[in-house]
XYZ file of C-alpha atoms in Angstrom:
771
model
C 12.021 24.622 -13.804
C 9.101 22.683 -12.501
C 5.756 24.852 -14.048
C 1.924 23.374 -12.911
C -0.366 24.750 -15.252
C -4.022 24.762 -14.663
C -6.820 25.639 -17.387
C -7.676 29.285 -18.241
C -11.535 27.737 -18.122
C -12.808 25.377 -15.195
C -13.972 22.744 -17.467
C -16.135 21.130 -14.439
C -12.959 20.258 -12.372
C -11.746 17.968 -15.212
C -9.732 19.639 -17.754
C -8.111 17.761 -20.685
C -3.988 19.181 -20.992
C -2.382 18.518 -24.293
C 1.031 19.832 -25.286
C 1.358 20.987 -29.323
C 2.708 18.564 -31.377
C 6.391 18.162 -31.345
C 8.832 16.018 -33.187
C 11.906 14.461 -32.624
C 15.026 16.188 -32.482
C 16.946 12.891 -34.131
C 15.051 9.766 -36.409
C 13.058 8.286 -33.879
C 15.350 5.034 -34.692
C 17.442 7.124 -32.400
C 15.692 7.260 -29.506
C 16.665 5.218 -26.877
C 14.593 5.745 -23.845
C 11.900 8.774 -23.353
C 10.801 8.969 -19.630
C 7.696 11.445 -18.663
C 7.587 12.723 -15.401
C 4.779 14.228 -14.041
C 2.934 15.017 -10.789
C -0.388 17.548 -9.867
C -2.558 19.397 -7.329
C -5.404 16.859 -9.188
C -5.611 13.406 -9.617
C -4.178 12.970 -13.532
C -3.795 10.440 -16.465
C -1.348 10.948 -18.720
C -1.707 9.649 -22.700
C 1.183 9.850 -25.017
C -0.167 9.816 -28.365
C -3.489 8.436 -27.605
C -2.229 5.946 -25.286
C -2.014 5.763 -21.741
C 0.986 6.284 -20.486
C 0.345 4.121 -17.452
C -2.032 1.475 -15.784
C -2.027 3.014 -12.671
C -5.012 5.563 -11.542
C -5.200 7.936 -8.549
C -1.835 9.622 -9.387
C -0.108 11.166 -8.105
C -1.178 9.744 -5.071
C -2.372 11.580 -1.367
C 0.472 13.464 0.063
C 0.472 16.425 2.897
C 0.848 18.795 -0.612
C 1.750 22.149 1.444
C 4.671 19.883 2.294
C 5.321 16.597 -0.138
C 4.287 16.329 -3.587
C 4.970 12.763 -5.538
C 6.747 13.688 -8.701
C 6.228 9.947 -10.842
C 8.364 8.202 -13.770
C 7.004 6.278 -16.445
C 8.907 4.787 -19.099
C 6.929 5.658 -22.441
C 9.907 4.639 -25.157
C 7.247 3.129 -26.796
C 4.960 5.366 -26.941
C 7.831 7.601 -29.164
C 8.119 4.596 -31.536
C 7.292 5.452 -35.475
C 3.883 3.084 -35.098
C 2.579 5.195 -32.608
C 2.912 8.909 -34.268
C 1.285 10.677 -36.757
C 3.802 9.837 -39.503
C 5.845 6.670 -40.372
C 9.049 9.162 -41.178
C 11.553 10.385 -38.927
C 10.038 13.634 -39.020
C 6.659 12.295 -37.003
C 4.613 14.375 -35.077
C 3.784 13.069 -31.081
C 1.627 14.566 -28.388
C 1.867 14.721 -24.724
C -2.032 14.781 -22.775
C -3.468 14.267 -19.789
C -7.050 14.119 -17.954
C -7.169 15.851 -14.338
C -9.989 15.463 -12.266
C -10.178 16.983 -8.877
C -8.950 14.227 -6.258
C -7.891 14.890 -2.962
C -5.856 18.668 -3.692
C -9.032 19.953 -4.789
C -11.649 18.093 -4.049
C -14.637 17.445 -1.397
C -12.329 16.059 2.251
C -13.476 15.754 5.125
C -17.163 14.921 7.423
C -16.858 18.713 8.538
C -18.957 21.245 6.922
C -16.693 23.393 4.295
C -14.511 20.372 3.539
C -12.724 21.103 0.151
C -10.208 22.953 -1.752
C -7.668 22.732 0.959
C -4.373 22.279 -1.260
C -5.176 23.979 -4.539
C -8.113 26.677 -5.485
C -7.899 25.103 -9.058
C -6.643 21.155 -10.812
C -2.951 22.011 -11.719
C -0.496 19.342 -13.582
C 3.565 19.264 -14.362
C 5.026 16.764 -16.857
C 8.752 17.009 -18.117
C 9.318 14.397 -21.129
C 12.939 13.741 -21.203
C 14.087 11.883 -24.722
C 17.544 10.298 -24.443
C 19.478 9.796 -28.091
C 22.128 6.830 -29.255
C 24.389 9.644 -28.340
C 23.496 11.015 -25.329
C 21.743 13.949 -26.703
C 18.145 15.002 -24.909
C 15.043 16.942 -25.822
C 12.814 17.968 -23.526
C 9.522 18.908 -23.568
C 7.768 20.474 -20.494
C 4.707 21.657 -19.524
C 4.243 25.625 -19.913
C 2.077 28.124 -21.537
C 2.060 27.106 -25.022
C -0.145 23.842 -23.589
C -4.033 24.470 -24.169
C -6.933 22.636 -22.429
C -10.668 21.558 -23.493
C -13.757 20.479 -21.187
C -13.506 16.274 -21.238
C -16.250 13.972 -20.717
C -16.369 14.188 -17.139
C -18.983 16.859 -15.768
C -18.643 16.127 -12.026
C -15.993 13.771 -9.829
C -15.800 14.289 -6.336
C -13.777 11.021 -4.738
C -17.079 10.708 -2.110
C -19.871 11.550 -4.496
C -18.667 9.877 -7.320
C -18.430 10.864 -11.403
C -20.599 12.029 -13.985
C -19.508 10.754 -17.364
C -21.125 12.715 -20.614
C -20.585 10.069 -23.630
C -21.176 12.810 -26.012
C -18.697 15.369 -25.111
C -16.144 12.619 -25.888
C -13.079 13.454 -28.067
C -11.519 10.383 -29.532
C -8.199 10.527 -30.020
C -7.510 14.059 -28.671
C -3.956 13.991 -27.229
C -2.750 12.597 -31.281
C -0.995 14.607 -33.299
C -3.595 14.322 -35.556
C -6.681 15.596 -33.968
C -8.659 18.751 -35.315
C -10.815 19.140 -32.538
C -12.113 22.819 -31.628
C -12.942 24.558 -29.105
C -9.015 24.112 -26.844
C -8.501 26.980 -24.949
C -5.480 28.271 -22.499
C -3.273 27.319 -19.814
C -1.682 29.849 -17.280
C 1.153 28.617 -14.872
C 0.716 28.459 -11.150
C 3.799 29.678 -8.645
C 4.906 25.753 -7.047
C 7.751 25.302 -4.722
C 10.286 22.798 -6.003
C 11.654 21.663 -3.002
C 8.439 20.317 -2.017
C 8.733 17.327 -4.864
C 9.920 14.149 -3.868
C 10.909 11.107 -6.410
C 8.225 8.248 -5.602
C 10.397 5.535 -6.819
C 12.942 6.819 -4.280
C 10.634 5.570 -1.088
C 9.149 2.888 -3.234
C 5.445 4.059 -2.813
C 3.637 1.413 -4.534
C 1.084 2.985 -6.946
C -2.424 2.445 -7.001
C -3.538 -0.203 -9.848
C -6.720 -1.642 -10.973
C -6.028 -5.239 -9.188
C -9.435 -7.277 -10.235
C -12.391 -7.771 -11.509
C -15.605 -8.889 -9.769
C -18.842 -10.264 -11.410
C -22.025 -9.886 -9.524
C -23.686 -13.118 -7.850
C -26.851 -12.369 -8.038
C -29.517 -9.650 -9.657
C -32.164 -8.424 -6.990
C -35.344 -6.937 -6.948
C -35.967 -4.763 -4.100
C -39.367 -4.326 -1.862
C -39.837 -0.768 -3.055
C -38.992 -2.309 -7.246
C -35.015 -0.878 -7.890
C -32.387 -3.557 -9.469
C -29.453 -4.205 -7.559
C -26.449 -5.939 -8.560
C -24.634 -8.279 -5.362
C -21.089 -8.749 -5.986
C -21.135 -11.107 -3.558
C -17.979 -9.676 -1.770
C -17.660 -5.684 0.463
C -14.288 -4.100 -1.994
C -13.561 -0.702 -3.045
C -13.262 0.447 -6.597
C -16.081 1.127 -8.670
C -18.257 -0.444 -11.785
C -17.625 -0.326 -15.543
C -19.448 -1.518 -18.087
C -19.800 -1.439 -22.082
C -23.446 -0.072 -23.856
C -23.722 -2.046 -27.452
C -24.516 1.436 -29.601
C -28.287 1.961 -30.623
C -29.303 0.491 -26.848
C -30.908 3.376 -25.996
C -30.738 7.143 -28.042
C -28.230 9.383 -26.994
C -28.767 11.440 -23.639
C -30.185 8.364 -22.064
C -28.827 8.049 -18.731
C -27.683 5.271 -16.212
C -27.392 5.373 -12.709
C -25.258 3.422 -10.360
C -25.227 3.574 -6.693
C -23.324 2.031 -4.347
C -23.533 0.897 -0.585
C -21.929 -1.605 1.635
C -25.007 -3.462 2.917
C -28.724 -3.444 2.498
C -31.340 -3.002 5.073
C -35.000 -4.008 4.642
C -34.207 -5.387 1.581
C -33.066 -1.305 0.603
C -29.986 -0.415 -0.639
C -28.135 1.175 3.357
C -26.889 4.497 2.430
C -27.164 6.091 6.046
C -24.362 4.711 7.100
C -23.058 6.964 3.760
C -24.136 10.241 5.477
C -23.478 12.901 2.858
C -21.529 11.178 1.006
C -23.744 10.777 -2.427
C -21.682 7.363 -4.056
C -23.561 7.629 -6.752
C -22.231 7.361 -10.780
C -23.793 8.689 -13.593
C -23.839 7.733 -17.377
C -24.876 9.395 -20.349
C -25.000 7.620 -23.567
C -24.205 8.951 -26.945
C -26.189 6.597 -29.069
C -22.977 4.648 -30.229
C -21.149 1.930 -28.293
C -19.723 3.506 -25.092
C -17.541 2.389 -22.891
C -18.332 3.976 -18.951
C -15.483 3.537 -16.372
C -15.188 6.241 -13.612
C -11.812 6.619 -12.475
C -11.605 9.858 -10.754
C -13.530 8.484 -7.363
C -14.183 5.364 -6.065
C -16.713 3.547 -3.593
C -16.836 1.016 -0.466
C -19.773 -1.040 -1.957
C -21.125 -5.001 -2.476
C -24.241 -3.741 -3.717
C -25.122 -1.351 -7.213
C -28.553 -0.051 -7.226
C -28.829 0.575 -10.992
C -31.250 2.774 -12.559
C -31.799 3.516 -16.252
C -30.209 -0.001 -17.421
C -31.383 -0.266 -21.677
C -33.178 -3.601 -22.093
C -32.389 -6.805 -19.284
C -29.633 -6.425 -16.985
C -27.641 -9.275 -16.766
C -24.852 -10.916 -14.168
C -21.918 -10.198 -16.965
C -22.695 -6.798 -18.353
C -21.365 -4.857 -15.267
C -18.616 -5.875 -13.149
C -17.005 -4.770 -10.125
C -13.056 -3.588 -10.531
C -10.628 -4.390 -7.543
C -8.664 -0.841 -6.564
C -5.861 -0.413 -4.429
C -2.523 0.318 -3.748
C -0.839 -1.740 -5.538
C 1.528 -4.151 -2.604
C 2.747 -7.476 -2.614
C 1.008 -10.466 -0.252
C 3.551 -11.946 2.003
C 1.379 -13.442 4.760
C -1.508 -16.304 5.236
C -3.464 -17.862 7.215
C -5.897 -20.396 7.702
C -7.216 -23.264 10.496
C -9.709 -25.500 10.910
C -12.743 -23.609 11.631
C -14.235 -21.790 8.553
C -15.487 -18.812 10.509
C -11.885 -18.266 11.402
C -10.938 -18.427 8.164
C -13.332 -16.080 6.923
C -12.912 -13.941 9.647
C -8.987 -13.933 8.197
C -10.437 -13.112 4.662
C -12.301 -9.836 6.410
C -9.538 -8.388 7.886
C -7.519 -8.968 4.245
C -10.340 -7.228 2.542
C -10.341 -4.973 4.953
C -6.870 -3.993 4.141
C -7.209 -3.897 0.800
C -9.777 -1.993 0.091
C -8.832 1.092 3.293
C -4.825 0.742 1.948
C -5.822 2.931 -1.104
C -2.620 4.900 -0.786
C -3.479 6.299 2.609
C -3.909 3.898 5.383
C -7.898 4.980 6.100
C -10.331 4.227 8.448
C -12.765 3.499 6.154
C -13.580 3.553 2.182
C -16.859 4.496 1.660
C -18.410 7.323 4.031
C -17.814 11.321 4.037
C -14.036 10.443 5.559
C -11.449 8.028 4.253
C -8.851 9.649 6.073
C -5.763 8.423 7.467
C -6.397 7.662 10.560
C -3.296 7.619 12.499
C -4.955 5.180 15.957
C -6.246 2.678 13.053
C -2.760 1.747 11.514
C -0.997 2.675 15.305
C -2.671 -0.917 16.344
C -3.148 -2.580 12.939
C 0.917 -2.034 11.561
C 1.975 -5.835 12.453
C -0.790 -7.382 11.148
C -0.562 -5.137 8.077
C 3.136 -5.642 8.040
C 2.905 -9.222 7.970
C -0.339 -9.999 5.405
C 1.310 -7.209 2.679
C 4.372 -5.906 1.663
C 3.775 -2.057 3.142
C 7.664 -0.777 3.567
C 7.222 1.662 1.009
C 3.274 2.525 1.619
C 3.601 2.605 5.428
C 6.859 4.511 5.403
C 5.716 7.079 2.720
C 2.649 7.347 5.230
C 5.275 7.765 7.910
C 7.430 10.921 5.758
C 4.217 12.322 5.563
C 3.174 12.368 9.182
C 6.670 13.483 10.149
C 6.284 16.697 7.487
C 2.954 17.457 9.536
C 3.908 17.089 13.074
C 7.426 19.159 12.211
C 5.203 22.031 11.041
C 2.877 21.500 14.567
C 5.766 21.854 17.327
C 6.330 17.702 17.747
C 1.862 17.496 17.327
C 1.075 14.029 15.355
C -2.715 14.517 13.752
C -5.572 12.093 14.717
C -5.337 12.204 10.817
C -2.263 11.931 8.269
C -2.335 13.863 5.605
C -3.699 16.243 8.281
C -7.316 17.661 6.737
C -8.577 18.488 10.311
C -6.167 21.304 10.548
C -8.478 23.391 7.975
C -12.108 22.330 9.214
C -13.819 24.323 12.304
C -14.026 22.286 15.331
C -17.450 20.734 16.180
C -18.910 22.948 19.203
C -19.173 19.415 20.683
C -15.757 19.262 20.063
C -12.178 19.548 22.452
C -9.217 20.401 19.801
C -7.100 17.817 19.407
C -3.981 17.744 20.232
C -1.626 14.457 21.164
C -3.500 11.902 21.984
C -2.529 8.371 22.994
C -2.242 5.468 20.545
C -3.880 8.388 17.814
C -0.232 10.350 17.870
C 1.479 6.751 19.225
C 1.509 6.131 15.547
C 4.679 7.782 14.939
C 6.413 5.787 17.554
C 4.796 2.162 16.749
C 4.219 2.011 12.978
C 7.741 2.958 12.350
C 9.419 0.461 15.028
C 6.949 -2.512 13.229
C 8.029 -1.585 9.723
C 11.541 -1.968 11.348
C 10.984 -5.350 13.098
C 9.402 -6.770 10.401
C 11.617 -5.808 7.173
C 14.885 -4.575 9.671
C 15.257 -1.435 7.562
C 17.569 0.619 9.944
C 17.548 3.139 6.888
C 14.094 3.898 7.617
C 13.679 3.828 11.657
C 17.044 6.767 10.870
C 14.840 8.984 8.987
C 11.699 8.916 11.280
C 13.728 9.380 15.102
C 13.216 12.854 14.953
C 9.203 12.709 14.558
C 9.448 9.338 17.288
C 11.538 11.354 19.559
C 9.234 14.608 19.181
C 6.468 12.808 19.964
C 7.632 11.372 22.846
C 9.382 14.697 24.061
C 6.444 16.169 23.750
C 3.985 13.909 25.459
C 6.310 14.529 28.918
C 5.398 18.202 28.413
C 1.561 17.109 28.328
C 2.031 15.333 32.094
C 0.282 16.334 34.884
C 2.413 17.154 38.160
C 1.971 13.597 39.411
C 3.789 12.408 36.194
C 0.417 10.864 34.959
C -0.561 11.536 31.636
C -4.332 11.949 32.622
C -5.065 16.259 31.978
C -5.831 16.307 28.697
C -8.493 14.889 25.952
C -7.861 11.610 25.091
C -10.237 9.249 22.699
C -8.762 6.216 25.213
C -10.331 2.996 24.678
C -12.741 4.146 21.765
C -15.458 2.245 20.394
C -16.169 0.140 23.866
C -19.301 -1.685 23.143
C -20.473 -1.145 26.495
C -20.870 3.314 25.495
C -23.649 4.287 23.736
C -23.630 4.565 20.174
C -23.963 7.980 20.104
C -21.375 8.492 22.421
C -18.104 6.422 21.142
C -15.799 7.581 23.843
C -17.523 6.581 26.699
C -15.452 3.881 27.365
C -15.384 1.729 30.801
C -11.523 1.868 30.630
C -9.770 5.255 32.405
C -8.089 7.324 30.116
C -5.267 7.896 32.620
C -4.774 4.135 32.322
C -4.784 4.055 28.886
C -2.912 7.038 28.125
C 0.133 6.630 30.450
C 0.586 2.566 29.514
C 1.364 4.328 26.054
C 3.922 6.802 27.018
C 5.288 4.041 28.882
C 5.547 1.732 25.220
C 6.459 4.388 22.883
C 9.247 5.774 25.240
C 10.319 1.992 25.406
C 10.573 2.194 22.114
C 11.962 5.109 21.104
C 14.733 3.918 23.636
C 14.973 0.579 21.286
C 14.995 2.463 18.361
C 18.327 5.010 19.551
C 20.187 1.753 20.849
C 19.877 0.096 17.696
C 20.793 3.459 15.358
C 23.725 3.860 18.462
C 22.595 7.287 19.637
C 23.408 6.280 23.201
C 22.389 9.816 25.164
C 19.117 9.281 22.920
C 18.627 5.770 24.493
C 19.246 6.611 27.760
C 17.047 9.717 27.631
C 13.776 7.690 26.231
C 14.651 4.843 28.831
C 14.503 6.775 31.832
C 11.309 8.614 30.744
C 9.739 4.959 29.939
C 10.546 4.085 34.110
C 9.808 7.311 35.993
C 6.750 6.610 33.395
C 5.942 2.956 34.530
C 7.206 3.596 38.365
C 3.875 6.564 38.265
C 1.838 4.101 36.564
C 2.381 1.154 39.125
C 2.291 4.129 42.146
C -1.158 5.644 41.051
C -2.786 3.265 38.948
C -1.753 -0.336 40.260
C -2.684 -1.747 43.975
C -0.412 -3.933 45.976
C -2.609 -6.554 44.895
C -2.109 -6.162 41.230
C -5.570 -4.771 40.357
C -5.798 -1.339 38.397
C -7.794 1.139 38.026
C -11.342 0.893 36.013
C -11.066 -2.840 36.868
C -11.722 -3.533 32.822
C -10.214 -5.656 30.182
C -8.741 -3.167 28.435
C -6.709 -1.869 31.699
C -5.200 -5.640 32.181
C -4.804 -6.020 28.332
C -1.963 -2.767 28.721
C -0.099 -3.607 31.672
C 0.727 -6.801 30.848
C 1.299 -6.307 27.117
C 3.640 -3.247 27.490
C 4.773 -5.354 30.159
C 4.003 -2.810 32.877
C 3.715 -5.423 35.465
C 6.113 -7.539 33.690
C 7.182 -11.152 34.938
C 10.793 -9.710 35.867
C 9.844 -7.579 38.597
C 6.536 -7.908 38.970
C 5.690 -11.278 39.027
C 2.492 -11.867 42.015
C 1.127 -8.303 40.596
C 1.343 -9.766 36.545
C 0.250 -13.074 37.831
C -3.010 -11.173 39.023
C -3.822 -9.084 36.216
C -3.582 -12.454 34.126
C -6.095 -13.747 36.478
C -8.689 -10.989 36.642
C -8.181 -10.426 32.809
C -9.390 -13.680 32.445
C -11.938 -13.651 34.929
C -13.709 -10.371 33.622
C -13.156 -12.587 29.707
C -15.574 -15.177 31.280
C -17.696 -13.038 33.893
C -18.769 -11.329 29.665
C -19.794 -15.246 28.351
C -16.180 -14.871 26.532
C -18.300 -11.927 24.304
C -15.524 -9.087 23.896
C -15.744 -5.813 26.423
C -12.585 -3.818 24.618
C -12.266 -0.989 22.808
C -9.660 0.566 20.070
C -7.185 0.343 22.882
C -7.587 -2.806 24.575
C -9.086 -5.296 21.720
C -5.367 -5.438 19.750
C -4.119 -6.809 22.827
C -6.335 -8.995 25.004
C -5.943 -12.251 23.487
C -2.051 -11.324 23.736
C -2.482 -10.522 27.186
C -4.724 -13.486 28.160
C -2.484 -16.437 26.179
C 1.278 -14.209 27.458
C -0.352 -15.032 31.418
C -1.318 -18.545 30.881
C -4.982 -18.547 30.015
C -4.545 -19.601 26.394
C -8.288 -21.071 26.179
C -9.944 -17.888 27.126
C -7.919 -16.422 24.343
C -9.411 -19.101 22.468
C -13.052 -18.997 23.813
C -13.042 -14.827 22.959
C -11.678 -15.826 19.573
C -14.448 -18.048 18.639
C -17.234 -16.642 20.645
C -20.018 -16.085 17.916
C -22.531 -13.828 19.919
C -22.154 -10.337 19.407
C -20.365 -8.551 20.447
C -17.725 -10.798 19.166
C -15.032 -11.252 16.010
C -17.169 -13.953 15.018
C -20.533 -12.380 15.571
C -19.729 -10.272 11.755
C -18.911 -13.650 10.167
C -22.331 -14.665 11.236
C -24.322 -12.275 10.263
C -22.301 -12.387 6.511
C -19.678 -9.696 6.754
C -16.933 -10.279 4.467
C -15.306 -7.563 5.953
C -13.967 -6.041 9.505
C -17.216 -3.509 10.833
C -16.305 -0.551 12.530
C -18.550 -1.549 15.384
C -18.800 -5.071 17.002
C -22.688 -4.487 15.821
C -23.036 -2.288 12.846
C -25.423 -4.295 12.177
C -27.971 -5.379 14.667
C -29.321 -9.356 14.850
C -32.372 -8.059 13.222
C -30.294 -6.904 10.125
C -30.950 -3.381 11.148
C -28.035 -0.631 10.611
C -26.363 0.544 13.995
C -28.113 3.942 14.867
C -25.201 5.775 15.715
C -24.090 8.502 13.497
C -20.210 6.747 12.747
C -21.305 3.539 10.969
C -18.510 1.572 8.349
C -18.814 -1.971 7.392
C -14.988 -1.829 6.691
C -13.098 -0.908 8.920
C -9.947 -2.805 9.736
C -8.647 -1.437 13.272
C -10.480 -4.142 14.895
C -8.745 -7.082 12.527
C -5.596 -6.211 14.777
C -6.540 -9.525 16.485
C -4.646 -11.402 13.124
C -1.255 -10.378 14.421
C -2.223 -12.533 17.185
C -3.650 -15.066 15.012
C -0.188 -15.450 12.560
C 2.158 -15.443 15.750
C 0.246 -17.299 18.781
C -1.822 -19.815 16.865
C -0.095 -20.245 13.720
C 3.150 -19.533 15.959
C 5.513 -17.894 13.684
C 7.567 -14.922 14.938
C 10.276 -12.695 14.278
C 13.200 -12.903 17.066
C 15.500 -10.941 15.006
C 14.843 -7.975 12.668
C 13.340 -8.945 9.284
C 13.062 -12.351 10.550
C 16.267 -13.151 9.664
C 16.140 -15.743 13.274
C 12.330 -16.986 14.006
C 10.570 -17.927 16.852
C 8.162 -21.053 16.125
C 5.774 -21.600 19.061
C 1.967 -22.185 18.362
C -0.394 -22.373 21.173
C -3.463 -25.147 20.812
C -6.567 -24.927 21.957
C -9.699 -23.707 20.916
C -10.200 -27.291 19.686
C -8.617 -26.546 16.436
C -7.369 -29.581 15.032
C -4.742 -28.068 13.018
C -3.106 -24.704 11.616
C -1.348 -23.604 8.689
C 0.838 -19.418 8.681
C 3.719 -18.583 6.042
C 5.127 -15.309 4.960
C 7.393 -14.295 2.391
C 10.468 -12.690 3.722
C 14.001 -10.765 2.293
C 15.267 -14.542 2.815
C 12.479 -16.771 1.512
C 9.109 -18.144 2.288
C 9.221 -19.499 6.181
C 6.261 -21.993 6.822
C 4.694 -23.329 10.124
C 1.992 -26.006 10.160
C 0.518 -27.742 12.776
C -1.842 -31.037 13.153
C -3.465 -32.148 16.363
C -4.608 -35.542 16.886
C -6.025 -36.777 19.545
C -3.523 -35.478 22.314
C -0.494 -35.904 19.545
C 0.741 -32.554 18.202
C 2.658 -32.616 14.951
C 4.443 -29.930 13.199
C 5.982 -29.130 10.202
C 8.164 -25.902 9.325
C 9.832 -24.827 6.386
C 13.171 -22.357 7.203
C 14.951 -20.775 4.484
C 18.869 -20.244 3.893
C 20.285 -17.839 6.677
C 17.437 -18.052 8.759
C 17.645 -20.170 12.491
C 14.504 -21.266 14.296
C 14.145 -21.474 17.605
C 11.124 -24.383 17.808
C 9.248 -24.952 21.108
C 6.841 -28.005 21.438
C 3.476 -28.248 23.412
C 5.446 -30.016 25.983
C 7.861 -27.534 26.106
C 10.687 -29.660 24.016
C 12.786 -26.616 22.588
C 14.901 -27.266 19.490
C 16.906 -24.599 17.143
C 17.125 -25.982 13.617
C 18.643 -24.271 10.239
C 17.243 -24.263 6.627
C 15.188 -27.202 5.209
C 11.846 -28.512 5.781
C 11.306 -29.899 9.862
C 8.943 -32.150 11.389
C 8.564 -32.325 14.917
C 6.005 -34.812 17.152
C 4.758 -33.801 20.837
C 2.147 -34.856 23.183
C 0.016 -32.261 24.498
C 0.016 -31.739 27.916
C -3.000 -32.320 30.171
C -4.049 -28.981 31.314
C-alpha cells in the first residue's frame, strides 16, 4: 500500500519528516542491496543516516499530478553500512528522513490571481526502503503513522518568490538514529490512488541536478548605492555561500534579490511582475552554509544586502540547475555574433528545461507552454538528448488531453484550468501551434531518435488532436472560427497587444492543420495503421485544397500578404513544387521581396519565425535568408546579441536600444522559442540533416552565404558522432565529414555534385557557382 504522510503541524510548508529508528533483520555484511523508492506531492530531499540519498534536486519533478505521479528509486546500499549507522555491530540503528518544500504541488503557480495549492492541501511524502539480503530475504521500511515531523530551518519557500532559511533553527544529525532533539510531532496519512504512480526509470526521465557553478565577474555599486553581483551569464538556479563563524551576530540577515537585467543601473525587476525572486538567510553566529534548493531564479544579477564585511568575487557563487540531459549537438561558424546567438539558444534551453519545458524561468509564470516547444523541438532534439525529458512531458500532455475530450491545453501540466479566466481573455480551446505540439513534438522525437515505441504510445493523442480540430472547422472547411494565438508577438504589434498580428489567424491555423494531419498520417503509416493513415491523409488533402481555394490566388499571393503566411505555405508544402510549382515560385519570390522591403529585419512572430529562413532557402533565396539571419538592427536575431544578451529574449525588443526595458507587461529575457532558428543553422548552414529516422542515413548539403568562410556542426546519434565542416577560400569550397559505422551519407556540393559515402572520414572540394 502506498501511504503518503503529512505533518500534523504545517511547519511553514517545509517540514522535516523521519522514520523511527530501525535495525537490520540480518547483519549488515549480509545486505546486498538497499533501494529507496520515494515520491511526494511537494518537493523532497531524502536522507538516510544523516546523508543525502541522492544528488538530484526538485524531486520528484513536475507532472500532471492529478493523473500521474513520478516514483523515483535511489540505490542507498552504501548508506546502510556499519560506517553510516550509530553503532559498529550488526544491530546498528538506522533512520530515513526527508526535507519537504511546497514546490509545484502545493506552492504558488500561475500568473493569474488565486494560484496555488492546486494539487494538494498540504505537502505530503511517500517512501519505501527495500533491503535485500544475500539469502534473498527482504525487509521493508515504509512511511506510516509512526513517522514524526519537525520544523526545518526553512521558514518560507515558493518557487516564484524565493526561500528564507534561518540557520538558528537547524537540527544537525536530525535524520540519524543518534539524534536526541525534541519538539517532534506526529504525522497523518493521506488517501492516494496508486494507479497514478509511474516509475521515472521506465521513461528514462532525466532528474534535475546542479550542473555547474559560476563565479561572479564583477561587483557593482548601483546609482542608489546597492551592491550587485554580475555573473556574466543569464542562468537559472540559485546562489550559495558560506559565512564564517563570528562574521556577524546570530539573527543577522543577508538578502539576495535576483533579476536578468539592469535598467538605469539598478536591478530590472518589473518583468518579474509579482514574483519576489528573493532569498533571505538568517545567521546563527557560527559558520553557516546557505543553499536555497526549494526555489529557483532566472538571473544574471544578484543584489546583495546585509553581507557582513567586504564582499569578494568568490564569496557567493551561482549554481546552474536544470534537467540532466546529455549534450548531443554543436554548431560554430566564422561569424562570432552568430556563435553567440547559438550559445544564447543553448543557455535558453538549459534554463527552461528544468523538468518541464517552460516558457520562461523568472517571472510569475514558468509554465509548460505548448506553443514554445512545438516550434523549438527540432532545435532541442539536436542540441540535447531530450527523449526522456520530452517523452515524459508528452505523457503528461496525453493524460491532460484524455481528460479534456481531446483538447490539448496551452500549458502542460495544465494549471490554467484551475484559475479564473481574465475578463479580457477568451476561454481557451484547441489552438494552432500550441495544441499542435501533441503531433509536432512527437514526430520530431521519432525523426531524431527513431523511437517507434514513443510514437505508438502517443499516437492516440496525436489523432485525437486532429479529430478535434476537424470538429472545430467552419462550413468552408477552414480553421477560422475560434480564438487563435496566431502569429503571436508579431514585432509590429503593440507591446500591450501581442496577438495583434499581420498574419490572418485562419491562414495560420489552417496551414497548421494541413501539417498536423499529414504528420499523423505519416505516424500511422510507420505504425502500420492503414485505415488511420488514409483517414488523416484525406483530412490533410481536404484542408490543403480549402487553404488554396480560399487563401491563395491564382498567381500565388496568400491572404494578408506578409512574411509569416508565405513561410508557412512554403515550409508546410501547401504550395509545393510537385503540384503548385508556379505558385510556389511566386510565394518564394514574394517572401524574398517582403523580407527585402523590411530591410532584412524580422517581421514574423511565433508562427512564422521558425520557418522563414527555411522557406527562403528552399525557394532559392539563400542570400535573403542569410541577410535576415545576420541583420543587427532591431528586430533581428542579432540585435539582442549586440545588446549583450546571453540568452534568447521573448520579444525582439525586450530591451530597447536606449537600455530601457520594453514597456509591455510580458517581457522575458530568457525565452527559447525565437531561438528555433538554430534548426536552420544546424541543417542548412551546417548542412547536416536526417534522411532516415534516428539519423540511420543522413543528408549533408550545406548552403553557403552571408560572407561566412566556414561552419561546423556535429551530432552524437545512436550510431555515433556525425560531424561536418566546410571552408570557403575565395570560390573554392572544401567539405570534410565523419560518418560512423552503419550510416550512409548523401553529400551534396555547391556545384550540384552528389556523392554517397559510408563509414569513415571524407573530404570533398567544389567550386561555388557565381549567383
